[in-house]
XYZ file of C-alpha atoms in Angstrom:
717
model
C 16.332 -65.187 -2.764
C 13.885 -63.087 -4.726
C 11.796 -60.428 -3.038
C 8.285 -61.582 -2.151
C 6.267 -61.729 -5.385
C 3.257 -63.655 -4.070
C 1.128 -63.823 -0.966
C 2.737 -65.500 2.035
C -0.672 -67.038 2.762
C -1.963 -70.148 1.027
C -5.038 -70.915 3.115
C -7.322 -73.773 2.020
C -10.896 -73.037 1.011
C -12.384 -74.234 4.281
C -10.407 -71.486 6.040
C -11.478 -68.732 3.680
C -12.668 -66.493 6.522
C -9.069 -66.216 7.695
C -8.111 -64.696 4.320
C -9.954 -61.464 5.043
C -7.753 -58.486 4.244
C -8.294 -56.835 7.618
C -6.882 -59.974 9.284
C -3.754 -60.554 7.196
C -2.865 -57.247 5.478
C -0.449 -56.244 8.263
C 1.257 -59.615 8.053
C 1.527 -59.439 4.249
C 3.275 -56.081 4.432
C 5.631 -57.320 7.116
C 6.510 -60.490 5.192
C 7.373 -58.390 2.137
C 9.904 -56.497 4.269
C 11.264 -59.755 5.669
C 11.668 -61.179 2.160
C 13.661 -58.179 0.966
C 15.863 -58.125 4.037
C 16.469 -61.877 3.807
C 17.592 -61.547 0.199
C 19.968 -58.741 1.119
C 21.263 -60.582 4.200
C 22.007 -63.747 2.233
C 23.921 -61.735 -0.374
C 25.942 -59.901 2.279
C 26.645 -63.065 4.273
C 27.790 -64.895 1.136
C 30.179 -62.072 0.230
C 31.481 -61.876 3.792
C 32.001 -65.641 3.931
C 33.920 -65.617 0.639
C 36.123 -62.800 1.925
C 36.889 -64.574 5.201
C 37.718 -67.805 3.392
C 40.237 -65.932 1.237
C 42.142 -64.777 4.311
C 45.530 -66.494 4.873
C 45.300 -69.751 6.821
C 48.474 -69.858 8.897
C 48.293 -70.897 12.516
C 47.808 -69.594 16.010
C 44.972 -67.414 17.369
C 44.278 -65.656 14.057
C 43.630 -68.951 12.298
C 41.323 -70.011 15.120
C 39.391 -66.735 14.886
C 39.110 -67.167 11.113
C 37.750 -70.711 11.455
C 35.260 -69.613 14.102
C 34.017 -66.773 11.894
C 33.625 -69.167 8.958
C 31.596 -71.499 11.179
C 29.392 -68.652 12.464
C 28.686 -67.235 9.002
C 28.093 -70.667 7.469
C 25.658 -71.629 10.223
C 23.575 -68.454 9.880
C 23.622 -68.622 6.089
C 22.467 -72.237 6.154
C 19.551 -71.370 8.459
C 18.424 -68.389 6.366
C 18.503 -70.471 3.186
C 16.756 -73.406 4.821
C 13.752 -71.499 6.137
C 13.215 -68.252 4.282
C 9.973 -66.578 5.375
C 9.100 -69.455 7.672
C 11.755 -68.200 10.037
C 8.739 -66.365 11.462
C 6.875 -68.319 14.139
C 4.140 -65.798 14.807
C 3.421 -62.415 16.295
C 2.295 -60.819 19.527
C 0.309 -57.606 19.969
C 1.034 -55.889 23.260
C -1.701 -54.158 25.197
C -0.267 -50.796 24.115
C -0.782 -51.765 20.452
C 2.839 -52.557 19.558
C 3.194 -55.592 17.276
C 6.282 -57.825 17.468
C 7.113 -60.737 15.186
C 8.928 -63.722 16.693
C 11.414 -65.805 14.696
C 13.920 -68.613 14.885
C 16.607 -65.964 14.499
C 16.679 -62.216 14.895
C 16.461 -60.109 11.710
C 17.035 -56.364 11.430
C 16.100 -54.026 8.566
C 18.527 -51.462 7.110
C 16.918 -48.698 9.151
C 17.503 -50.593 12.404
C 13.947 -51.851 12.929
C 13.632 -55.374 14.262
C 11.687 -57.408 11.734
C 12.076 -60.612 13.748
C 12.958 -61.086 17.400
C 14.942 -64.223 18.221
C 12.681 -66.697 20.060
C 15.243 -66.886 22.861
C 15.338 -63.134 23.552
C 13.528 -61.770 26.638
C 11.096 -59.763 24.505
C 9.867 -63.022 22.916
C 9.049 -64.731 26.180
C 5.326 -63.750 26.228
C 4.842 -65.457 22.851
C 5.386 -68.771 24.642
C 4.540 -67.990 28.235
C 1.379 -65.860 28.137
C -1.813 -67.498 29.392
C -5.325 -66.178 29.946
C -4.629 -66.209 33.652
C -1.342 -64.360 33.161
C -1.297 -62.553 29.781
C 2.027 -60.783 30.593
C 1.010 -57.576 28.842
C -0.385 -59.110 25.632
C -3.600 -58.235 23.874
C -3.347 -61.115 21.388
C -1.044 -63.787 19.977
C -0.943 -65.368 16.514
C 0.875 -68.601 15.614
C 1.541 -69.589 12.003
C 1.565 -73.025 10.405
C 3.942 -73.160 7.430
C 3.874 -75.703 4.594
C 6.535 -75.478 1.883
C 7.298 -71.861 2.656
C 3.716 -70.559 2.825
C 1.174 -70.168 5.636
C -1.524 -72.832 5.425
C -3.179 -71.948 8.728
C -2.862 -69.664 11.702
C -4.408 -69.491 15.147
C -5.222 -66.445 17.226
C -5.584 -66.167 20.982
C -7.059 -63.020 22.497
C -6.277 -61.892 26.018
C -8.148 -58.570 26.157
C -11.289 -57.087 24.559
C -9.127 -54.672 22.543
C -7.249 -57.602 21.027
C -10.447 -58.964 19.449
C -11.560 -56.007 17.372
C -10.606 -56.683 13.756
C -7.373 -58.345 14.746
C -8.181 -62.000 15.344
C -9.735 -65.052 13.700
C -10.830 -67.332 16.495
C -10.924 -71.134 16.216
C -12.141 -73.919 18.394
C -8.571 -75.262 18.338
C -5.277 -73.760 19.387
C -2.249 -74.182 17.134
C -0.786 -76.659 19.549
C -3.828 -78.901 19.921
C -4.284 -78.900 16.150
C -0.693 -79.977 15.629
C -1.033 -82.967 17.949
C -3.211 -84.843 15.505
C -0.819 -84.494 12.554
C 0.971 -87.527 11.172
C 4.382 -88.507 12.523
C 7.529 -88.900 10.423
C 10.926 -90.576 10.955
C 12.235 -87.260 12.322
C 10.814 -85.185 15.157
C 8.665 -82.512 13.594
C 9.208 -78.826 14.224
C 7.359 -77.763 17.370
C 9.043 -74.468 18.240
C 5.985 -72.407 17.341
C 3.773 -74.436 19.678
C 5.873 -74.520 22.845
C 3.508 -74.271 25.824
C 3.870 -72.033 28.857
C 4.760 -74.848 31.279
C 7.458 -76.062 28.892
C 8.770 -72.572 28.161
C 9.243 -71.802 31.862
C 11.607 -74.775 32.133
C 13.404 -73.967 28.882
C 14.247 -70.479 30.195
C 15.265 -71.522 33.724
C 18.794 -70.607 34.851
C 21.761 -72.905 34.270
C 23.347 -72.940 37.722
C 23.273 -76.314 39.410
C 21.244 -79.311 38.292
C 17.669 -78.883 37.063
C 15.555 -82.039 37.032
C 12.719 -82.100 34.491
C 10.423 -84.896 35.642
C 7.578 -85.860 33.349
C 5.662 -88.856 32.114
C 5.110 -89.948 28.510
C 3.991 -87.279 26.075
C 4.718 -84.307 28.320
C 7.333 -82.877 25.968
C 10.437 -83.665 28.030
C 12.557 -84.148 24.921
C 11.197 -80.960 23.363
C 12.119 -79.084 26.536
C 15.586 -80.644 26.669
C 16.478 -79.756 23.069
C 15.089 -76.226 23.142
C 16.716 -75.607 26.512
C 20.112 -76.528 25.055
C 19.660 -73.943 22.284
C 18.281 -71.331 24.688
C 21.125 -71.654 27.192
C 23.804 -71.240 24.536
C 22.075 -68.053 23.384
C 21.307 -66.545 26.774
C 24.155 -67.591 29.071
C 27.643 -66.392 28.046
C 29.165 -68.734 30.642
C 28.141 -71.705 28.498
C 29.471 -70.565 25.122
C 31.645 -72.715 22.896
C 34.788 -70.935 24.130
C 33.930 -72.036 27.672
C 33.168 -75.670 26.972
C 29.766 -75.531 25.276
C 26.831 -77.885 25.748
C 26.700 -81.690 25.491
C 23.382 -83.440 24.826
C 23.233 -87.125 25.866
C 20.438 -89.331 24.518
C 19.505 -92.933 25.354
C 20.307 -94.638 22.044
C 21.152 -93.982 18.396
C 17.598 -94.266 16.985
C 16.641 -91.499 19.398
C 19.513 -89.245 18.220
C 18.517 -89.909 14.602
C 14.924 -88.982 15.447
C 15.810 -85.636 17.046
C 18.746 -84.860 14.761
C 17.019 -81.999 12.908
C 15.734 -80.120 15.936
C 18.801 -78.153 17.037
C 19.825 -77.107 13.496
C 16.236 -75.924 12.934
C 16.687 -73.663 15.958
C 19.782 -72.089 14.411
C 22.097 -73.951 16.793
C 24.660 -76.347 15.332
C 27.247 -76.172 18.090
C 25.743 -78.671 20.560
C 27.580 -81.988 20.749
C 25.144 -84.935 20.787
C 25.949 -88.511 21.754
C 24.930 -91.611 23.653
C 26.881 -92.984 26.601
C 28.353 -95.598 24.259
C 29.899 -92.821 22.170
C 31.982 -91.543 25.099
C 34.272 -94.589 24.963
C 36.011 -96.057 21.886
C 35.029 -99.573 23.001
C 31.344 -98.578 23.064
C 30.702 -99.587 19.463
C 31.571 -103.226 20.159
C 30.352 -103.542 23.763
C 27.661 -106.138 24.483
C 25.067 -106.257 27.253
C 26.218 -108.139 30.353
C 24.527 -111.551 30.389
C 24.748 -112.117 34.162
C 22.340 -109.763 36.010
C 24.327 -109.960 39.259
C 27.587 -109.058 37.499
C 25.794 -106.170 35.792
C 24.469 -104.979 39.152
C 27.894 -105.167 40.813
C 29.649 -103.214 38.043
C 26.900 -100.590 37.818
C 27.104 -99.939 41.560
C 30.900 -99.601 41.688
C 32.424 -96.322 42.765
C 34.402 -96.327 39.558
C 36.423 -93.190 40.304
C 37.641 -94.664 43.587
C 38.393 -98.060 42.030
C 40.308 -96.619 39.079
C 42.247 -94.167 41.231
C 43.369 -97.014 43.470
C 44.235 -99.160 40.438
C 46.393 -96.416 38.923
C 48.115 -95.463 42.185
C 49.273 -99.068 42.444
C 51.578 -98.205 39.514
C 52.830 -94.901 40.970
C 55.575 -95.964 43.375
C 58.865 -94.114 43.732
C 62.123 -96.136 43.727
C 63.521 -96.838 47.182
C 67.194 -97.191 46.259
C 69.856 -94.527 45.782
C 70.998 -94.037 42.174
C 74.222 -92.427 40.984
C 74.152 -90.398 37.764
C 77.078 -88.875 35.866
C 76.602 -85.540 34.107
C 79.172 -83.441 32.198
C 79.795 -81.483 35.413
C 79.902 -84.091 38.167
C 78.556 -87.354 39.509
C 75.407 -86.786 41.565
C 73.114 -89.053 43.560
C 69.347 -89.487 43.815
C 68.298 -90.657 47.267
C 64.956 -92.300 48.183
C 63.823 -88.916 49.546
C 64.714 -87.283 46.226
C 62.731 -89.905 44.353
C 59.718 -89.366 46.629
C 59.900 -85.600 46.076
C 60.085 -86.037 42.295
C 57.187 -88.487 42.181
C 55.093 -86.005 44.134
C 55.737 -83.248 41.563
C 52.807 -83.768 39.118
C 50.034 -81.274 39.972
C 46.761 -82.749 41.274
C 44.543 -83.895 38.434
C 47.373 -84.469 35.964
C 46.661 -87.636 33.935
C 49.020 -90.445 34.840
C 50.544 -90.741 31.368
C 51.261 -87.015 31.218
C 53.079 -86.920 34.559
C 56.522 -88.234 33.622
C 57.518 -84.819 32.295
C 56.903 -83.255 35.721
C 58.865 -86.031 37.400
C 61.852 -85.631 35.069
C 61.784 -81.827 35.438
C 61.803 -82.179 39.235
C 64.683 -84.673 39.062
C 66.625 -82.208 36.912
C 66.013 -79.424 39.458
C 67.095 -81.652 42.353
C 70.271 -82.707 40.569
C 71.064 -79.138 39.475
C 71.011 -78.043 43.125
C 73.311 -80.931 44.059
C 76.049 -79.944 41.616
C 79.004 -78.122 43.212
C 79.455 -74.528 42.102
C 82.337 -73.742 39.733
C 84.945 -71.057 40.288
C 82.412 -68.385 39.320
C 79.838 -69.733 41.745
C 77.680 -71.059 38.903
C 75.870 -74.382 38.663
C 74.250 -76.004 35.625
C 70.648 -75.045 35.119
C 67.873 -77.649 35.443
C 67.337 -77.368 31.681
C 70.998 -78.184 31.032
C 70.870 -81.123 33.427
C 67.676 -82.436 31.836
C 69.277 -82.296 28.410
C 72.373 -84.125 29.624
C 70.251 -86.925 31.099
C 68.018 -87.323 28.043
C 69.952 -90.345 26.794
C 70.529 -91.903 30.219
C 68.860 -95.296 29.869
C 69.251 -96.143 33.557
C 67.250 -93.099 34.667
C 64.548 -93.642 32.049
C 64.246 -97.286 33.084
C 63.911 -96.401 36.768
C 61.216 -93.785 36.060
C 59.325 -96.186 33.781
C 59.386 -98.907 36.417
C 58.032 -96.601 39.112
C 55.615 -94.681 36.845
C 54.969 -96.797 33.713
C 52.908 -95.889 30.676
C 49.474 -97.502 31.058
C 46.621 -98.368 28.690
C 43.016 -98.243 29.910
C 42.076 -101.593 28.400
C 45.028 -103.338 30.068
C 44.205 -101.778 33.422
C 40.545 -102.881 33.397
C 41.422 -106.305 32.035
C 43.843 -106.815 34.933
C 41.135 -105.848 37.430
C 38.865 -108.642 36.218
C 41.524 -111.326 35.764
C 43.683 -110.830 38.895
C 41.545 -111.299 42.034
C 44.171 -109.865 44.395
C 44.379 -106.682 42.312
C 40.585 -106.177 42.369
C 40.511 -106.900 46.122
C 43.169 -104.213 46.654
C 41.270 -101.643 44.570
C 37.743 -102.483 45.823
C 38.223 -103.851 49.341
C 34.494 -103.577 50.143
C 33.662 -106.407 47.712
C 33.159 -109.869 49.216
C 35.153 -112.868 48.040
C 32.086 -114.184 46.247
C 31.557 -110.858 44.472
C 35.198 -110.774 43.400
C 34.845 -114.322 42.076
C 31.746 -113.340 40.090
C 33.556 -110.417 38.485
C 36.444 -112.545 37.190
C 36.421 -113.457 33.497
C 38.641 -115.381 31.152
C 38.349 -113.540 27.829
C 38.362 -109.825 27.157
C 34.897 -109.102 25.791
C 33.803 -105.605 26.698
C 30.286 -105.170 28.059
C 28.139 -102.066 28.459
C 28.810 -102.208 32.192
C 32.571 -102.011 31.507
C 32.269 -98.699 29.660
C 32.234 -96.450 32.764
C 35.380 -98.179 34.044
C 37.118 -97.801 30.683
C 36.048 -94.175 30.413
C 37.194 -93.186 33.893
C 40.460 -95.041 33.298
C 41.027 -93.092 30.069
C 40.376 -89.829 31.878
C 42.655 -90.768 34.780
C 45.456 -92.104 32.583
C 45.318 -89.813 29.598
C 46.284 -91.002 26.139
C 49.749 -92.571 26.401
C 50.417 -92.104 22.701
C 49.389 -88.449 22.852
C 51.618 -87.940 25.885
C 54.567 -89.544 24.089
C 53.939 -87.403 21.024
C 53.880 -84.309 23.203
C 57.208 -85.297 24.772
C 58.750 -85.690 21.331
C 57.285 -82.380 20.171
C 58.509 -80.551 23.274
C 61.947 -82.025 22.726
C 61.882 -80.869 19.097
C 60.846 -77.360 20.135
C 63.594 -77.267 22.775
C 66.143 -78.332 20.158
C 64.839 -75.676 17.761
C 65.071 -73.034 20.487
C 68.656 -74.075 21.185
C 69.555 -73.910 17.489
C 68.057 -70.449 17.108
C 69.782 -69.376 20.273
C 73.076 -70.393 18.713
C 72.178 -68.297 15.650
C 71.483 -65.330 17.923
C 74.871 -65.767 19.650
C 76.622 -65.875 16.286
C 74.848 -62.680 15.180
C 75.861 -60.877 18.343
C 79.481 -61.883 17.964
C 79.550 -60.818 14.318
C 77.672 -57.538 14.821
C 78.774 -56.435 18.284
C 78.666 -52.762 17.254
C 74.872 -52.819 17.004
C 73.108 -51.594 20.131
C 69.600 -51.677 18.781
C 67.694 -54.447 17.093
C 70.517 -57.002 17.064
C 71.219 -56.499 20.774
C 67.602 -57.373 21.440
C 68.485 -60.931 20.492
C 70.143 -61.199 23.896
C 66.716 -61.102 25.479
C 65.357 -64.550 26.314
C 61.784 -63.492 25.503
C 62.724 -62.658 21.922
C 64.767 -65.809 21.549
C 61.777 -67.800 22.712
C 59.582 -65.856 20.308
C 61.740 -67.052 17.432
C 60.407 -70.545 18.075
C 57.281 -71.089 15.982
C 54.826 -72.754 18.349
C 52.251 -72.842 15.541
C 54.544 -75.207 13.652
C 54.054 -77.829 16.346
C 52.041 -80.760 14.984
C 48.557 -80.496 16.424
C 46.760 -83.351 18.195
C 43.078 -83.867 17.467
C 41.276 -83.598 20.805
C 38.572 -86.048 21.785
C 35.488 -83.967 21.040
C 33.487 -85.709 23.747
C 36.152 -85.661 26.455
C 35.072 -82.269 27.770
C 35.041 -80.420 29.976
C 31.610 -79.087 29.032
C 29.964 -76.048 30.577
C 26.528 -77.719 30.627
C 25.241 -81.242 29.983
C 21.671 -82.165 29.067
C 20.760 -85.800 29.823
C 17.543 -87.277 28.420
C 16.018 -90.513 29.787
C 18.280 -89.989 32.794
C 16.315 -92.413 34.964
C 18.252 -95.280 33.337
C 21.742 -94.122 34.331
C 23.640 -96.234 36.853
C 25.919 -94.778 39.526
C 28.918 -95.737 37.387
C 27.482 -94.055 34.278
C 26.834 -90.844 36.197
C 30.571 -90.696 36.953
C 31.269 -90.560 33.208
C 29.231 -87.352 32.974
C 30.421 -85.769 36.220
C 34.029 -86.061 35.024
C 33.062 -83.999 31.973
C 31.275 -81.233 33.873
C 33.298 -79.738 36.741
C 30.747 -76.930 37.209
C 27.964 -79.479 37.866
C 25.611 -77.567 35.536
C 23.063 -80.106 34.270
C 19.598 -80.405 32.792
C 18.359 -83.866 33.777
C 15.277 -85.110 31.964
C 13.498 -88.319 32.869
C 10.607 -90.259 34.312
C 10.990 -92.523 37.337
C 8.131 -94.651 36.006
C 10.157 -95.498 32.882
C 13.220 -96.831 34.750
C 13.546 -100.456 33.634
C 15.509 -101.484 36.733
C 13.374 -99.576 39.216
C 13.697 -96.125 40.751
C 12.508 -96.122 44.329
C 14.347 -92.957 45.459
C 13.269 -89.400 44.882
C 15.144 -87.503 42.169
C 16.984 -85.231 44.658
C 18.069 -88.203 46.791
C 19.269 -90.059 43.713
C 21.338 -87.172 42.405
C 22.811 -86.248 45.773
C 23.990 -89.828 46.115
C 25.932 -89.683 42.845
C 27.570 -86.376 43.748
C 25.341 -83.510 42.572
C 24.178 -80.595 44.694
C 22.234 -77.348 44.058
C 19.333 -79.410 42.733
C 16.088 -77.937 41.378
C 12.991 -79.886 40.356
C 10.387 -79.037 37.689
C 7.474 -81.331 36.915
C 5.476 -81.767 33.709
C 2.078 -83.377 34.199
C 0.140 -82.746 30.956
C 0.294 -85.442 28.287
C 0.137 -83.676 24.935
C 0.911 -86.764 22.836
C -0.840 -89.921 24.039
C -4.634 -90.142 23.550
C -6.671 -90.639 26.688
C -7.936 -93.976 25.321
C -4.359 -95.316 25.426
C -3.445 -93.787 28.791
C -6.518 -95.327 30.392
C -5.091 -98.758 29.554
C -1.436 -97.885 30.273
C -1.848 -96.268 33.695
C -2.833 -99.455 35.618
C 0.177 -101.262 34.119
C 2.693 -98.924 35.763
C 0.693 -98.204 38.932
C 0.912 -101.912 39.767
C 4.695 -101.656 40.320
C 5.107 -97.932 41.071
C 2.007 -96.535 42.817
C 3.403 -92.995 43.009
C 4.347 -92.841 39.310
C 3.999 -89.413 37.689
C 1.329 -90.525 35.203
C 0.372 -87.448 33.165
C -3.148 -86.387 32.235
C -3.971 -86.609 28.520
C -5.666 -83.549 27.007
C -6.799 -85.138 23.751
C -8.759 -88.072 22.437
C -8.198 -89.943 19.181
C -11.656 -91.534 19.226
C -9.986 -94.912 18.684
C -10.216 -97.473 21.486
C -7.275 -99.753 22.171
C -7.680 -102.835 20.021
C -6.792 -106.378 21.118
C -6.142 -109.483 19.036
C -3.697 -112.325 18.388
C -0.252 -112.282 16.706
C -1.595 -113.927 13.534
C -3.494 -110.681 12.856
C -0.306 -108.584 12.600
C -0.140 -108.509 8.799
C -3.837 -107.658 8.465
C -3.554 -104.850 11.032
C -0.604 -103.257 9.220
C -2.020 -103.734 5.719
C -5.328 -102.151 6.715
C -3.655 -99.210 8.395
C -1.270 -98.559 5.496
C -4.176 -98.696 3.037
C -6.170 -96.197 5.092
C -3.285 -93.827 5.822
C -1.193 -92.398 2.998
C 1.082 -90.678 5.525
C 2.419 -91.389 8.984
C 4.581 -94.131 10.493
C 3.883 -97.245 12.532
C 5.981 -99.425 14.808
C 5.878 -103.094 15.758
C 7.282 -103.654 19.242
C 8.146 -107.082 20.581
C 8.415 -109.175 17.407
C 12.099 -109.630 16.469
C 11.111 -111.627 13.366
C 9.202 -108.737 11.816
C 11.124 -107.086 8.984
C 10.759 -103.281 8.960
C 9.541 -101.364 5.918
C 9.925 -97.670 5.027
C 6.797 -96.772 7.025
C 6.805 -99.504 9.685
C 9.612 -99.751 12.213
C 10.498 -102.826 14.294
C 11.957 -102.108 17.730
C 12.452 -103.521 21.183
C 10.769 -101.696 24.083
C 14.147 -100.264 25.133
C 14.903 -98.822 21.676
C 11.369 -97.429 21.318
C 11.885 -95.222 24.366
C 11.725 -91.524 23.521
C 10.107 -92.108 20.106
C 6.505 -91.716 18.896
C 4.417 -93.299 16.155
C 0.916 -92.917 14.706
C 0.214 -96.635 15.122
C 1.876 -98.934 17.650
C 1.377 -102.699 17.504
C 2.667 -104.591 20.555
C 3.223 -108.319 20.079
C 3.095 -110.659 23.092
C 3.687 -107.992 25.779
C 3.400 -110.656 28.501
C 6.757 -111.986 27.243
C 8.481 -108.717 28.158
C 9.055 -110.177 31.621
C 7.813 -109.991 35.178
C 8.279 -107.377 37.870
C 9.365 -103.805 37.310
C 11.310 -104.355 34.105
C 8.436 -106.093 32.335
C 5.859 -103.545 33.533
C 8.036 -100.615 32.444
C 8.619 -102.143 29.003
C 4.854 -102.594 28.532
C 4.117 -99.051 29.768
C 6.761 -97.490 27.541
C 5.605 -99.479 24.507
C 1.949 -98.545 24.987
C 2.636 -94.822 25.378
C 4.507 -94.474 22.057
C 1.184 -94.277 20.177
C -0.149 -90.872 19.114
C -3.288 -92.230 17.392
C -3.937 -95.937 17.713
C -2.656 -98.818 19.862
C -3.101 -102.498 19.000
C -2.062 -105.270 21.420
C -1.677 -108.798 20.044
C -1.316 -111.696 22.498
C -1.688 -115.468 22.313
């Protein structure tokens, strides 16, 4: 990057007053320093990255550290190259006259001066949180609007009389209000520089326990959720990638596509993002359940209890005595011995990874049963285990009492064998069990929690078998190298130094190259995670919550949602709901200002949701588009879209409720469910009365109406 050779400001003519030298000279000088430091930083980072990449690969901890350093350097380099000067969000002037510039990342000059303070650092908090009622030590604040790397506008707010003198250009709009009227795009636009104080307070809240962020349409819940994920990774060392990291769960893939740029723009590329479907391999082909009662029954199941009972059915120790011949003697396994061995796996060990513990315990039991030889010695458990490795009778008995299981087979059996389901879910009535039976194995969305919990409880049988083979190979390699050590000692018995060290078991074990073991690719979404952020959480069923709880033992959550947007109803309070699914240490934060939806639209949308949920958290709009909600008939759809496209060179529209409409580059076509969480300049709803009756229909209409940021058109027969 070249040093700054032009003004950072490119203000349009109608904002000429803001170009006054006394207003921007300080900024110009500071941006020149930033430009030079950025150029130097990019050069140094590139050289450092090249050097790290040239380091030997190898294996073990050093290779891991090398890969992590490559990732860290690459991520920072990518952010610096992506933004350049527009890393800077704005500046604050403290009441003692000190000026601080706030950025997406921190940036330090050669002499140690901070040119940019990371937006997540404590010193940056007043940039977002200061208000006229609580200025938090600020005299003034300036926010920049960047377009193609140059400032096309800025907004000043003054908190004291001293902050006004020669330092501020005052508008009748704040940066945030001005940004609300800008056109939408297929991706969520950058809003970091306009985070509001109520949002910032939630973003910076602590990570212990579960924090509920309750807010209606347009309150910035998604903005808060995404920025909070980036903030927590920066500020809380307990949540770092080495400790599990952060998982962000969205409602559907269009939503993840829409917000996909936000976290990288914040300099954070380490957050895993997914939908609930993504947590299970069968999610890509799962269909919605067609029978509402079956869907209700599956969603309400205590899936952990059901799956645990289903798996324990297959964990039954043999009840007969078995004789086994080893190279030293014939020994016997009694029913009590079997019971002791089958109780050996530590609590929480996946079923398919438990056979190793059982076989090790059997080897220990049998080693103790061997008579001592003339020297009082008995075979070690390791020797006994090796001698029994090819004993088909023992392997068969263990496999019968503790067989390898596949998650799909387990769940399929539950829904095809009534007696098995009755045993695992005894609280179900006969009629409910009959309803849950099915003939063909077609996975539904409601099956996914059962499949997921089963995978967690069972473990991957193929991975477990591979591990057994690898452990056996390592044991064989250790034995071979041990034989080499014995041969060396016999040939060089006059050495008392280095060669004699080979007698030590630790060194013999060290000769085995653990790094040579074939590695298994872990399931990136299996967890455990240190913190999970869940957006549109009001839609999660009891069974789906279990999928997330299994991945977060610390119970550290950010839970974002709106009871009024729950398609299947949400009559409980948030704390009651979360306590019921197993969360405690619950905090609640509420957002009540609608920054997105014009008041003309909310005036029409509010009665729709109040009719089914009188206590809905309907937010108050702070802006008007000047465009009343328009009504018409479906035959007008083409004319509405053609007129809007002709009048608007930018922006995007969405048609909701017409499955026959073919989308275009600037006009989406979505169902109410897939529109949730998104926003559009123009929303056209077709036949909303066909969305259904009751809560589900009302919620779909309310959600669809509140996607509009400028204009709403409703077309009905």
